[in-house]
mmCIF file of C-alpha atoms in Angstrom:
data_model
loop_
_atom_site.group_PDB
_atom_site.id
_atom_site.type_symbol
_atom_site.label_atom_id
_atom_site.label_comp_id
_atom_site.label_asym_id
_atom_site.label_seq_id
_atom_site.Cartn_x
_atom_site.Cartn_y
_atom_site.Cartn_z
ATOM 1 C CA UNK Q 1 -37.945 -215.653 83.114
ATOM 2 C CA UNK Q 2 -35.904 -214.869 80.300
ATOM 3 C CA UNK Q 3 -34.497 -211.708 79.930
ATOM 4 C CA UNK Q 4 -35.811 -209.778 77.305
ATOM 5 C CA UNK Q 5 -34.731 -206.217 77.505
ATOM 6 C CA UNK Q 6 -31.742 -204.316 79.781
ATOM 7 C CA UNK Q 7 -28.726 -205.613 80.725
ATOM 8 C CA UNK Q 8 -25.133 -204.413 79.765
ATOM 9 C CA UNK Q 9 -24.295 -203.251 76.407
ATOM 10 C CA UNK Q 10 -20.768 -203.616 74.860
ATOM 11 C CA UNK Q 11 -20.937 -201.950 71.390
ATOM 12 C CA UNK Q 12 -18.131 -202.365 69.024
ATOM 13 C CA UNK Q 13 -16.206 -205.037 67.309
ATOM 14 C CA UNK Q 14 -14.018 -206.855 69.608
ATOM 15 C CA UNK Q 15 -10.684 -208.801 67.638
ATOM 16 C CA UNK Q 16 -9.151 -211.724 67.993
ATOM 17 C CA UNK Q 17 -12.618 -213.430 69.035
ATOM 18 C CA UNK Q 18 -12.220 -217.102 67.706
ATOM 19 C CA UNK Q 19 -15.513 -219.809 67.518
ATOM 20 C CA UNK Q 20 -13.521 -221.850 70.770
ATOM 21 C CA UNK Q 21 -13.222 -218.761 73.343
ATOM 22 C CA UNK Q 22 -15.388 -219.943 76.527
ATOM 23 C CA UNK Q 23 -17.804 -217.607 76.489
ATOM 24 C CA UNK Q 24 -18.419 -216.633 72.926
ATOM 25 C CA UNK Q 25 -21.928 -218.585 72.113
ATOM 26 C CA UNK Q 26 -22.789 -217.487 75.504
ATOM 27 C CA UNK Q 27 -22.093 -214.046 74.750
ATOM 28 C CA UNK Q 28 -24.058 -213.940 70.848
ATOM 29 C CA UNK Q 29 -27.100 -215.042 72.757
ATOM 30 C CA UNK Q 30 -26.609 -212.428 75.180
ATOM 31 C CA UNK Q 31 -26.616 -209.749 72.399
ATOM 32 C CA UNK Q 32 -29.454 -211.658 70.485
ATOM 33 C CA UNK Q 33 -31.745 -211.192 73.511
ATOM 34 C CA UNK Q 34 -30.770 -207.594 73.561
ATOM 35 C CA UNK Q 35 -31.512 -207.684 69.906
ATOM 36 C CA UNK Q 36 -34.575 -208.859 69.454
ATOM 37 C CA UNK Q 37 -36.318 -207.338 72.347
ATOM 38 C CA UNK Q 38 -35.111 -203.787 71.038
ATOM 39 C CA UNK Q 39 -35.988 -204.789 67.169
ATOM 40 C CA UNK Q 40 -38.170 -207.761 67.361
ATOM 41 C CA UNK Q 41 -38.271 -210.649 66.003
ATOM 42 C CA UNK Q 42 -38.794 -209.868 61.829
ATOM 43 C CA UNK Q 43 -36.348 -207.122 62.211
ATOM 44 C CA UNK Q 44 -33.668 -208.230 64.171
ATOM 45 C CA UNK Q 45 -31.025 -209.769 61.746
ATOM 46 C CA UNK Q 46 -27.730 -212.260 62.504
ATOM 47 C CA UNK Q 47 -25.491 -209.503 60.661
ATOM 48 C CA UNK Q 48 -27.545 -206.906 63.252
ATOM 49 C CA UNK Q 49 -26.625 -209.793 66.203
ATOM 50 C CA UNK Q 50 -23.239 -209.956 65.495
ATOM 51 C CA UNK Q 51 -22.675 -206.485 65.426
ATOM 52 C CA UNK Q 52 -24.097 -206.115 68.747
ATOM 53 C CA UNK Q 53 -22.018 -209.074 70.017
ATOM 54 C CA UNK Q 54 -18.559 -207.853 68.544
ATOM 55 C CA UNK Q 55 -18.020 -210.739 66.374
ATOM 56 C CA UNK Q 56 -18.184 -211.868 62.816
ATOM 57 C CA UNK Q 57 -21.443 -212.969 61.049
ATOM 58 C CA UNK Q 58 -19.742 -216.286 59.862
ATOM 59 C CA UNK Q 59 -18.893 -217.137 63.586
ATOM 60 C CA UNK Q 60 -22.618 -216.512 64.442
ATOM 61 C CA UNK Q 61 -23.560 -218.909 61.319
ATOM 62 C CA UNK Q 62 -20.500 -221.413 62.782
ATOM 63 C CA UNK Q 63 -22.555 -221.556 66.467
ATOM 64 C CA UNK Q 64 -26.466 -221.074 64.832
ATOM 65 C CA UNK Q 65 -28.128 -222.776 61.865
ATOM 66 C CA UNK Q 66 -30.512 -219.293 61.316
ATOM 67 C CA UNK Q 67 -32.475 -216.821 63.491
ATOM 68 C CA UNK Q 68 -35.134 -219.012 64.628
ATOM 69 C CA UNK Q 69 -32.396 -221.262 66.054
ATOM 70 C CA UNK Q 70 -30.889 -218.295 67.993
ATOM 71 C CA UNK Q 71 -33.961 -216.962 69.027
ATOM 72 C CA UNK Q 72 -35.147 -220.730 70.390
ATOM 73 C CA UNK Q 73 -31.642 -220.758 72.253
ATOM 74 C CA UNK Q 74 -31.525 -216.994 73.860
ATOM 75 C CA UNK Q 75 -34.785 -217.813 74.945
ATOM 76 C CA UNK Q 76 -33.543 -221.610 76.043
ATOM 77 C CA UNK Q 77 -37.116 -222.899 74.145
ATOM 78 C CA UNK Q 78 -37.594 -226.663 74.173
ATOM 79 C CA UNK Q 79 -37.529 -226.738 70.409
ATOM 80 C CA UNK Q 80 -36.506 -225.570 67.047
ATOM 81 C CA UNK Q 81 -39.793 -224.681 64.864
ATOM 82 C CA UNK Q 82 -38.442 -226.803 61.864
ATOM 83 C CA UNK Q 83 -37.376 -229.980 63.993
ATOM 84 C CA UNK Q 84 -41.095 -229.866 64.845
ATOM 85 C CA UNK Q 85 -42.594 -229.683 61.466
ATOM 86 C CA UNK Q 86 -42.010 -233.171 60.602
ATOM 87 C CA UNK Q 87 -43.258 -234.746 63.636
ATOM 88 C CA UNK Q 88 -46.477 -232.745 63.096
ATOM 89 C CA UNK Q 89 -46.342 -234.020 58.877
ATOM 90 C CA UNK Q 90 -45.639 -237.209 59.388
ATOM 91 C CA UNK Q 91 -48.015 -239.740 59.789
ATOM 92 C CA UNK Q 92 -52.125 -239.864 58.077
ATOM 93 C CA UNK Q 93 -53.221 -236.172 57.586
ATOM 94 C CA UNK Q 94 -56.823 -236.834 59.648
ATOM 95 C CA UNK Q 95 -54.611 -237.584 62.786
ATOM 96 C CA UNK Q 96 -52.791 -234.147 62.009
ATOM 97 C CA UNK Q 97 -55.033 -232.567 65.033
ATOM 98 C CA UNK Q 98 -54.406 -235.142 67.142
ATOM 99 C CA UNK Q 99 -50.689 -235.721 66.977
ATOM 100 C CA UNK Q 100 -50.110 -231.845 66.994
ATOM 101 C CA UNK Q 101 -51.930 -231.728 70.946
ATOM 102 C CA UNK Q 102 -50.032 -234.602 71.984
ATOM 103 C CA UNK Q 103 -46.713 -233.444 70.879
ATOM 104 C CA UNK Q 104 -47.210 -229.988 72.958
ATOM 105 C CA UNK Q 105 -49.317 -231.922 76.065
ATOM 106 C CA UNK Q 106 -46.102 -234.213 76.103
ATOM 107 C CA UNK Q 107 -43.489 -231.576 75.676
ATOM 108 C CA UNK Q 108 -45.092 -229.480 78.095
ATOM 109 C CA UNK Q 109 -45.759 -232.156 80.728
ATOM 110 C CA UNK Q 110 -41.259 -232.024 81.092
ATOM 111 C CA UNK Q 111 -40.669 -228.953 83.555
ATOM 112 C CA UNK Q 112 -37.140 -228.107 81.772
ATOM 113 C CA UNK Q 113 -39.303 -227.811 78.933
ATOM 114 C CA UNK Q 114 -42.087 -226.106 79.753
ATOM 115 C CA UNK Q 115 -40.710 -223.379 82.373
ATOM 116 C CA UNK Q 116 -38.695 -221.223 79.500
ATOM 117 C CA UNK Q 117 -41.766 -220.884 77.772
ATOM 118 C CA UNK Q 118 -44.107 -220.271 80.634
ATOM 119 C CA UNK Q 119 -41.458 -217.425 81.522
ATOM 120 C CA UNK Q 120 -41.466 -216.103 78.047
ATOM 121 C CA UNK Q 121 -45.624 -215.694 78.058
ATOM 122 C CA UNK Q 122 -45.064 -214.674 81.285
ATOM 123 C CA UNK Q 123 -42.721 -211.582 80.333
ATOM 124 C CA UNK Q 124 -45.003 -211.026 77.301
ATOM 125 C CA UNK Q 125 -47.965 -210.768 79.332
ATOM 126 C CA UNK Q 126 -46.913 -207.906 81.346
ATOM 127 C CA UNK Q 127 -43.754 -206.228 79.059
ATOM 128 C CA UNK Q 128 -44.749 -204.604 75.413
ATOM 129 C CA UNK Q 129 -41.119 -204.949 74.266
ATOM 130 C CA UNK Q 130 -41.348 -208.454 75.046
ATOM 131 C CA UNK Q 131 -45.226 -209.221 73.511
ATOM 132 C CA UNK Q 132 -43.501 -207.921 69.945
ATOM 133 C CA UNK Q 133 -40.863 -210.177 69.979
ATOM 134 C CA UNK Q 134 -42.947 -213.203 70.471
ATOM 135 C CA UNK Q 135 -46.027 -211.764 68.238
ATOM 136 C CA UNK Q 136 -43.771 -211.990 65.921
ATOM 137 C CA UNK Q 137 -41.990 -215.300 66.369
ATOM 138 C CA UNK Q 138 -44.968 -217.111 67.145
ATOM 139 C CA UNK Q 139 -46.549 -215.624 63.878
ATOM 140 C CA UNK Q 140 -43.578 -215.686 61.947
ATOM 141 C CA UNK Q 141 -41.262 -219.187 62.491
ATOM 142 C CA UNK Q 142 -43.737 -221.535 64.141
ATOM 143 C CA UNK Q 143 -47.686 -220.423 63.035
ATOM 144 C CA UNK Q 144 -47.338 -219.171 59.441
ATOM 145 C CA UNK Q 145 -44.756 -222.363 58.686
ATOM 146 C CA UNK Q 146 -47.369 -224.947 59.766
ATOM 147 C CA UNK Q 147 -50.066 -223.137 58.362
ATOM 148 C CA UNK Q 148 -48.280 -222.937 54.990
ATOM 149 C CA UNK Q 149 -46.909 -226.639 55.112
ATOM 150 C CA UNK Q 150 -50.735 -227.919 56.023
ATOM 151 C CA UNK Q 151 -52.623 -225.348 53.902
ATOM 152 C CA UNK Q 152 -54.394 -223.740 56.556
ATOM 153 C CA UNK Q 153 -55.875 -220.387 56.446
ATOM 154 C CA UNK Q 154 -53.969 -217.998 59.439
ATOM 155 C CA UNK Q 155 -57.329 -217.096 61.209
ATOM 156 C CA UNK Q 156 -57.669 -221.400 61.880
ATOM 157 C CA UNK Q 157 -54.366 -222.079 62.379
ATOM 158 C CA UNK Q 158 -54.644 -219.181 65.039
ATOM 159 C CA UNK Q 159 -58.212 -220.286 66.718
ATOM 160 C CA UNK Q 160 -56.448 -223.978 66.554
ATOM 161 C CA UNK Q 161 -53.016 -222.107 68.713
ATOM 162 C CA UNK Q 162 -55.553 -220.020 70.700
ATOM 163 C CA UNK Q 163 -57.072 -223.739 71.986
ATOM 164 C CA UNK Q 164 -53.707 -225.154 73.022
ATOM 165 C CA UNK Q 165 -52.389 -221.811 74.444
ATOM 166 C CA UNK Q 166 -55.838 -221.560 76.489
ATOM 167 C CA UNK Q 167 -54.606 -225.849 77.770
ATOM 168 C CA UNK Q 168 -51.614 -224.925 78.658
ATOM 169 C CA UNK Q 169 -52.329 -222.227 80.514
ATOM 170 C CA UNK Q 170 -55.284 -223.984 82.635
ATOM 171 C CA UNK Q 171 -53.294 -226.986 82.877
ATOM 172 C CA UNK Q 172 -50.120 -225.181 84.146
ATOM 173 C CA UNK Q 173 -50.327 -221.468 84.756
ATOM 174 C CA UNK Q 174 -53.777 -221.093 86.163
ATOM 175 C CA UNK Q 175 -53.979 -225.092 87.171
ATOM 176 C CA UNK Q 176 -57.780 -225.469 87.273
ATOM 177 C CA UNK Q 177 -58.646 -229.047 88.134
ATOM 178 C CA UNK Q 178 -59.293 -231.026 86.110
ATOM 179 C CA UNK Q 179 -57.271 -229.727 83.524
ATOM 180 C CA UNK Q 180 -54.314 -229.822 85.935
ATOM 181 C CA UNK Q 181 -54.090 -233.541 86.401
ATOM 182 C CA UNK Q 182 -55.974 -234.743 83.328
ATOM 183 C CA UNK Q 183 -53.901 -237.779 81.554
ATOM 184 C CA UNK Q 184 -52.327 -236.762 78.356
ATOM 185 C CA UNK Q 185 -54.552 -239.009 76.542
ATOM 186 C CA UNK Q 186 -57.953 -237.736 78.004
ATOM 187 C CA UNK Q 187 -57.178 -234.204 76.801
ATOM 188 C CA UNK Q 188 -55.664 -235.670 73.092
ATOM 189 C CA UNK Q 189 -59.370 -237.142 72.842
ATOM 190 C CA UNK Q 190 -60.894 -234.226 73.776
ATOM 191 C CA UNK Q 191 -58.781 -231.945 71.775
ATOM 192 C CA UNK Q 192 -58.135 -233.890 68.971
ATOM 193 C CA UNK Q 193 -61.387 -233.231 66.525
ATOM 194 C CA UNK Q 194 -60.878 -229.384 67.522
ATOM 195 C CA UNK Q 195 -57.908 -229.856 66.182
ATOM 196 C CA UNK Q 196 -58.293 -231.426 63.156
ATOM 197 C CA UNK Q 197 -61.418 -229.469 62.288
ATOM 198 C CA UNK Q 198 -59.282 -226.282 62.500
ATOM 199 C CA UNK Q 199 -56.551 -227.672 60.481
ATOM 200 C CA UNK Q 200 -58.421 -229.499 58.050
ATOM 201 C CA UNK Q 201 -59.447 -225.975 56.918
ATOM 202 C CA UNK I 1 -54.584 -204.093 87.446
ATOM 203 C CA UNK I 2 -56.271 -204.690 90.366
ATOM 204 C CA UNK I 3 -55.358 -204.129 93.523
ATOM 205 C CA UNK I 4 -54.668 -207.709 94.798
ATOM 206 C CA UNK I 5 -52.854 -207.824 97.780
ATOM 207 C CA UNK I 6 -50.769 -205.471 100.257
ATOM 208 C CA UNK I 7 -52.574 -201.683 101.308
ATOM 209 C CA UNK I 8 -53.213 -200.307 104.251
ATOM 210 C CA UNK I 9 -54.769 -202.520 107.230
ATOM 211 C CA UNK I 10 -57.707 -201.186 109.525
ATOM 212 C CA UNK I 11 -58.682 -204.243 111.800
ATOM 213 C CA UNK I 12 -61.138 -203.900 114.383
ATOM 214 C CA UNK I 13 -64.674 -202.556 114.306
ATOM 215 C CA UNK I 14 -64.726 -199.160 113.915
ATOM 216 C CA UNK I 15 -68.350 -197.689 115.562
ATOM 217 C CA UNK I 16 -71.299 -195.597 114.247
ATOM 218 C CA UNK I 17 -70.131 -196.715 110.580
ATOM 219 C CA UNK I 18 -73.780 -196.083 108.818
ATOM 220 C CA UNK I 19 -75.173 -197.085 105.206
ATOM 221 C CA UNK I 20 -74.887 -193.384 104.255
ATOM 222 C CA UNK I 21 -71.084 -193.114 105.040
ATOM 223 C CA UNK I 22 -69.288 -191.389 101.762
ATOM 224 C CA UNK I 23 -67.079 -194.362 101.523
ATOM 225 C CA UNK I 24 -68.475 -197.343 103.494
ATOM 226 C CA UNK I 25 -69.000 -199.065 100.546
ATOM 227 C CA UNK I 26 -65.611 -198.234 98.802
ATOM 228 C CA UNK I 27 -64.110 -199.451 102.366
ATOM 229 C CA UNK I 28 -65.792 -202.384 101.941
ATOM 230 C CA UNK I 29 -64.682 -203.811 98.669
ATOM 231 C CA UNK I 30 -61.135 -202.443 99.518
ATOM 232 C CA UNK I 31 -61.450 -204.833 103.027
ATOM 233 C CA UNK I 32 -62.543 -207.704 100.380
ATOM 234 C CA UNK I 33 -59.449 -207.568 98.080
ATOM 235 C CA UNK I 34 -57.444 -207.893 100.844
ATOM 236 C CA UNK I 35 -59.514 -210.868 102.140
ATOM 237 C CA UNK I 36 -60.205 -212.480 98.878
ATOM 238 C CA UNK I 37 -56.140 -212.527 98.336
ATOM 239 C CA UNK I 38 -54.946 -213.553 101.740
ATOM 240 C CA UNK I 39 -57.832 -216.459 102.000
ATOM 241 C CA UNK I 40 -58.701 -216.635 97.937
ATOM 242 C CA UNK I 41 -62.242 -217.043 96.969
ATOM 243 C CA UNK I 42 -63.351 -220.182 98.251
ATOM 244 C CA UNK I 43 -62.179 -219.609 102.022
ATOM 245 C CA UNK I 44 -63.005 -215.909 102.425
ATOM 246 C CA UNK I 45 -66.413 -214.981 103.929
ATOM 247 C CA UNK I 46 -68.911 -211.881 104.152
ATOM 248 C CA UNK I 47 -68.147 -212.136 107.476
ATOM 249 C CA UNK I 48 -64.695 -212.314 107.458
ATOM 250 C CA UNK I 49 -64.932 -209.516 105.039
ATOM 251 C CA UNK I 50 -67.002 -207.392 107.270
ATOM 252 C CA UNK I 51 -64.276 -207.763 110.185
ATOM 253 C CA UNK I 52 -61.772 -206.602 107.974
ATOM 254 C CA UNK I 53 -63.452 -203.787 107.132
ATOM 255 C CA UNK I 54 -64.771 -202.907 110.716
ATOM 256 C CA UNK I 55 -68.893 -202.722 109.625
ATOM 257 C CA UNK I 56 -71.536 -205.221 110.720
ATOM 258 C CA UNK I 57 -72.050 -208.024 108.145
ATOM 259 C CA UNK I 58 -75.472 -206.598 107.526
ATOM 260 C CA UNK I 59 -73.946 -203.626 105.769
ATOM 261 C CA UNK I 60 -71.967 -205.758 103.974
ATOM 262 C CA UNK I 61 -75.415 -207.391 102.739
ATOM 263 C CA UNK I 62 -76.847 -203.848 102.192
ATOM 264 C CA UNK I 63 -74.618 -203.417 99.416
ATOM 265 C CA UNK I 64 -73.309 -206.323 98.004
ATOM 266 C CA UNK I 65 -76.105 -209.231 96.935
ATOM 267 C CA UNK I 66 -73.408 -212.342 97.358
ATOM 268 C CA UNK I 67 -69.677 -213.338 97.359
ATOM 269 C CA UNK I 68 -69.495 -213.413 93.618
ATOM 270 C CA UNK I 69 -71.054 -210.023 93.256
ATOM 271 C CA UNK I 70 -68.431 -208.912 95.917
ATOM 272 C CA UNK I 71 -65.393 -210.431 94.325
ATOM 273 C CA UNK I 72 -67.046 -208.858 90.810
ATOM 274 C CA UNK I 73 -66.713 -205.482 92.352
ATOM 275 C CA UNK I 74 -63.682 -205.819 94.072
ATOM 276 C CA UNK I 75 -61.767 -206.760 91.069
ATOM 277 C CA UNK I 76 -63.858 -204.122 89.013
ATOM 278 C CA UNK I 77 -65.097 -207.032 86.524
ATOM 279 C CA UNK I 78 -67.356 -206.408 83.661
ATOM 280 C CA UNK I 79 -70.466 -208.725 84.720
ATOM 281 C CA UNK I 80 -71.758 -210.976 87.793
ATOM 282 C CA UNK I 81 -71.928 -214.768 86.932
ATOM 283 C CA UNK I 82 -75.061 -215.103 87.920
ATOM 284 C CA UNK I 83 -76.367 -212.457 85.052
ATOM 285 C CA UNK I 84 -74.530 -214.000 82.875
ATOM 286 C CA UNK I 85 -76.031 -217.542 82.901
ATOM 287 C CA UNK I 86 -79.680 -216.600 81.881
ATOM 288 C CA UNK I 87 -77.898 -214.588 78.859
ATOM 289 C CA UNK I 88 -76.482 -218.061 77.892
ATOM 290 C CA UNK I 89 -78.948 -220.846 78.600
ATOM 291 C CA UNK I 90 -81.622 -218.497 77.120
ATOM 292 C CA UNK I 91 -82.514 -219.861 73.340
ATOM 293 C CA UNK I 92 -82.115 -223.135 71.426
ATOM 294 C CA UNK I 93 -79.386 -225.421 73.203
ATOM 295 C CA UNK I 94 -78.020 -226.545 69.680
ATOM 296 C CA UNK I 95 -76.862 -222.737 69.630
ATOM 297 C CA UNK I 96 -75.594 -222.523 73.595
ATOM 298 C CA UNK I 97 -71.664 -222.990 72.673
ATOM 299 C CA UNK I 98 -72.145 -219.849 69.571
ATOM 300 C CA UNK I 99 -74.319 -217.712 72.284
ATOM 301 C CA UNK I 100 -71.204 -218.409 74.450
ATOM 302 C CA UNK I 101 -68.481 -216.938 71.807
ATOM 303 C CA UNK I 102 -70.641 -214.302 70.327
ATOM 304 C CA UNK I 103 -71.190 -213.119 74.477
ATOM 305 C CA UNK I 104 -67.403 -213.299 75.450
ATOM 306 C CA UNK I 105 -65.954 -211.117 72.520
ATOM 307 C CA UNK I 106 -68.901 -208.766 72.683
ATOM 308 C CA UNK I 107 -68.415 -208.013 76.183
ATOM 309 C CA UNK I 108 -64.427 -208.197 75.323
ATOM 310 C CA UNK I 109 -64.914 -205.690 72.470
ATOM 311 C CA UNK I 110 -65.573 -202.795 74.823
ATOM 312 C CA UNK I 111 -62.054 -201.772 76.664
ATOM 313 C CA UNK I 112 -64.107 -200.262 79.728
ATOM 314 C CA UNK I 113 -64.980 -204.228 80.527
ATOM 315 C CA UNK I 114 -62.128 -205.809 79.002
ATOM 316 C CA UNK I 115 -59.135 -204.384 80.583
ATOM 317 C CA UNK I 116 -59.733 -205.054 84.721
ATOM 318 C CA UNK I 117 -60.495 -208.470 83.033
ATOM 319 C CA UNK I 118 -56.776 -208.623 81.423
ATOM 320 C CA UNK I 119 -55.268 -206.993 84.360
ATOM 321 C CA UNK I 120 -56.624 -209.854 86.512
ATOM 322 C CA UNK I 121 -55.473 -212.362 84.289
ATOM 323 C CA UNK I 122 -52.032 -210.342 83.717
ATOM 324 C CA UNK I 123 -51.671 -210.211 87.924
ATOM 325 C CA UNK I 124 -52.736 -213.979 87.828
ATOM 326 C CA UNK I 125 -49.714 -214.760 85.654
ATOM 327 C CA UNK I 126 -46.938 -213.481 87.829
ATOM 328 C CA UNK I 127 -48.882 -213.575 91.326
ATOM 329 C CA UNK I 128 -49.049 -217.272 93.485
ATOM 330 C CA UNK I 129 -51.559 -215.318 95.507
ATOM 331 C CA UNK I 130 -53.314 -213.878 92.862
ATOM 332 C CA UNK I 131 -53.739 -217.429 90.907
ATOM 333 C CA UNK I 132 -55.403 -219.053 93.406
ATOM 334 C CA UNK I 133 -58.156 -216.296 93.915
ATOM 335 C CA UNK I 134 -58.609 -216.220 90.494
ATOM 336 C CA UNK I 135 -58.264 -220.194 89.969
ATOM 337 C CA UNK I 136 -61.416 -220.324 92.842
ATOM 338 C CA UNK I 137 -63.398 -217.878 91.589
ATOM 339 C CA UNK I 138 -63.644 -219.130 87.754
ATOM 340 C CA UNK I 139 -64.278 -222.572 89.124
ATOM 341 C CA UNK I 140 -66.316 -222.087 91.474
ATOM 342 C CA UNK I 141 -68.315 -218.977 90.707
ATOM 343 C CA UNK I 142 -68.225 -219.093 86.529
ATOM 344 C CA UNK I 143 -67.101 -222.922 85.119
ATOM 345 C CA UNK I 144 -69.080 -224.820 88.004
ATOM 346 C CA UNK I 145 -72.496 -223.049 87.333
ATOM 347 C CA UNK I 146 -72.449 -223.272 83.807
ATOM 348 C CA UNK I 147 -71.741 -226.436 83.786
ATOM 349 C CA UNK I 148 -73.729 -227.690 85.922
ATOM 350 C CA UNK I 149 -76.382 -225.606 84.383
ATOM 351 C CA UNK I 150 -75.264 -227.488 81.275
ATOM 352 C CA UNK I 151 -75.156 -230.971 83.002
ATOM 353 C CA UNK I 152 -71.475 -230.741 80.975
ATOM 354 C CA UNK I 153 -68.279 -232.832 82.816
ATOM 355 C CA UNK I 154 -65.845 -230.437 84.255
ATOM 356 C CA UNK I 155 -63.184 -231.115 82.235
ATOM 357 C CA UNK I 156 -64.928 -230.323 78.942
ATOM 358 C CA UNK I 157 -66.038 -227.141 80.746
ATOM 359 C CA UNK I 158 -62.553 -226.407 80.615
ATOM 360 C CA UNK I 159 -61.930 -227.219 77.589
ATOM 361 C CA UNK I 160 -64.175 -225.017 76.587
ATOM 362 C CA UNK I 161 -62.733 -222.268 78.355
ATOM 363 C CA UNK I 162 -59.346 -222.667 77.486
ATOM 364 C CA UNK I 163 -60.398 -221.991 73.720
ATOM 365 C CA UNK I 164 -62.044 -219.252 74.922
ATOM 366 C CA UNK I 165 -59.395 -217.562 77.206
ATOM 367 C CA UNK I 166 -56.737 -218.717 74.115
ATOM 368 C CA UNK I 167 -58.679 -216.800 71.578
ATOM 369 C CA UNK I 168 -59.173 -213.384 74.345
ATOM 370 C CA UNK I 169 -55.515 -213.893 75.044
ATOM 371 C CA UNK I 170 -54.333 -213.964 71.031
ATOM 372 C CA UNK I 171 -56.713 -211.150 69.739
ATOM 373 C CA UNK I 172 -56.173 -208.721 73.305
ATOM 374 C CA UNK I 173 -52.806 -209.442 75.263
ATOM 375 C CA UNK I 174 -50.359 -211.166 72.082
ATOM 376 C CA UNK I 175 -52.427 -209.279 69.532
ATOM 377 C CA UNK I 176 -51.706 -211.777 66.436
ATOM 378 C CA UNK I 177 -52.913 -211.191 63.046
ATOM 379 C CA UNK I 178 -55.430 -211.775 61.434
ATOM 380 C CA UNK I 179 -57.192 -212.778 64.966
ATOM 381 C CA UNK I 180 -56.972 -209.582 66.625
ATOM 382 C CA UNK I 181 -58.395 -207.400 64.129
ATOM 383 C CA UNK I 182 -60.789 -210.366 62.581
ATOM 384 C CA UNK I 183 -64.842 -209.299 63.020
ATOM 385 C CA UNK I 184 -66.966 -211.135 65.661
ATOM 386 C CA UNK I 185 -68.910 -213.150 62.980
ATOM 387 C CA UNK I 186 -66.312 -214.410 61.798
ATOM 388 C CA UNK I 187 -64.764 -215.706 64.894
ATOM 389 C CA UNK I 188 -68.366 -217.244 65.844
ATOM 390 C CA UNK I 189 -68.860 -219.237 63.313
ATOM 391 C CA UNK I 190 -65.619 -220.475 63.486
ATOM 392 C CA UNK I 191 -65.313 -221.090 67.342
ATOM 393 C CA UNK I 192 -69.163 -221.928 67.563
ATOM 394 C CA UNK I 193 -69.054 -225.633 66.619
ATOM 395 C CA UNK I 194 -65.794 -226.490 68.842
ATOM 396 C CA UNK I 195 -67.796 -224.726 72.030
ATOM 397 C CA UNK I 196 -71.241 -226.935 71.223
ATOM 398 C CA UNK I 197 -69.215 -230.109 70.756
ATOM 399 C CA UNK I 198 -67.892 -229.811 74.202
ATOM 400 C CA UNK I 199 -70.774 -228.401 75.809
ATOM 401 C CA UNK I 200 -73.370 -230.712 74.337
ATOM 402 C CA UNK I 201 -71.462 -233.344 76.468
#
């Protein structure tokens, strides 16, 4: 699981901290997770990061493109919300449905990929702090982006999320059978025009 | 959350236990969580359950109708499967898979039968044990019946479910907008079609 509250605090600029010390990226995402499980996601800022980690705003932008970027690394998610967005866009919009339940059946189906984000619903399941911070990424970098780029009302782009949340836990978390050991394909078929009715708004 | 494992053992029949005992019947259902999480659902047994507890499995009968409505008591859950199935297959079949969403976040509206729901699913998470019980008993005792009441393929059962469970999870446990605070209607009519398509087979 990844750790989403706790662990030791060290306030205060540190000096001399330069973008090729060993530990430095290590140690930003160590204050981001502190960060954004005490603020959130919407609130917690890189200036707000780097304060926490003792460093310089410009070496947090020299190690991280932007906040969804950190917050997909001090998590150690599979992927970046806006590396994802294409994938989705790309291709005829009636297969829009489709391609978005095969991209997360196939990402899913890798263990390194899935198990940081299993551990993340996991926290958020049981830890208030930790059900924030993902409210609001969820909401915030992945949801309201596709829903904006595909014109989709929130409520449909969030009963379309609520079906592939509800897969991947069967398939994974709660493993009913046959969900568990369905091929890839048989679920994209049966997914798919769920999918695309929700998205086609 | 429920009470799904550990407490105190009492093995061995304990005489002169009667029907009228204060707490026979509390006894009881505390001897069946600790059955239904050592053996899950599938494996455990009014007998075995009557052992635990030290009665005769007659006054196990005396109280409790069947398995499911023992494992519905147990885990304090808001409704027996098997009163749940006439509520559903009652009315026009072109209207089962709305019946179905308008029942689940009615009965989900009211906290009293909502939240040993979520704390089963919560435990379920983070618990092996806990999964499997809870795996059996929604296969078994909930999925199975409807669907074979349905004459519906399993996996399109679970399809169905996992929208369902998706949507309870994003409007009760993550808590996103516009779904959490979004009227029943609304969700119906959009959630209705998706549950008829895959329950009309």
């Amino acid at each position: 699981m990844p750790e989403v509250s706790g662990g030791r605090r060290r306030p205060g600029r540190r000096p001399g901290r330069r973008p090729g010390a060993a530990d430095t990226r290590g140690e930003i995402l160590a204050a981001a997770r502190r960060v954004f499980a005490e603020k959130g996601f919407d609130k917690a800022t890189i200036r707000g990061i780097a304060r926490e980690a003792g460093v310089d705003p410009a070496l947090v932008h020299h190690y991280f493109d932007s906040k969804e970027g950190m917050f997909v690394a001090a998590m150690r998610l599979p992927m970046d919300p806006s590396s994802v967005l294409p994938l989705i866009l790309s291709g005829p919009r009636e297969e829009v449905g489709e391609r978005l339940v095969r991209f997360i059946l196939t990402m899913t189906a890798d263990p390194a990929a899935r198990e940081p984000l299993l551990g993340l619903v996991r926290t958020a399941m049981v830890n208030e702090q930790a059900v924030g911070m993902v409210r609001e990424f969820f909401t915030t970098a992945v949801l309201g982006r596709v829903a904006e780029a595909l014109d989709v009302p929130p409520l449909r782009m969030e009963a379309a999320f609520a079906q592939l949340f509800g897969v991947v836990m069967t398939r994974y978390i709660l493993r009913f059978e046959p969900m568990a050991s369905a091929d890839v394909e048989e679920i994209v078929a049966l997914l798919g025009p769920t999918m695309q009715r929700y998205l086609a708004g």
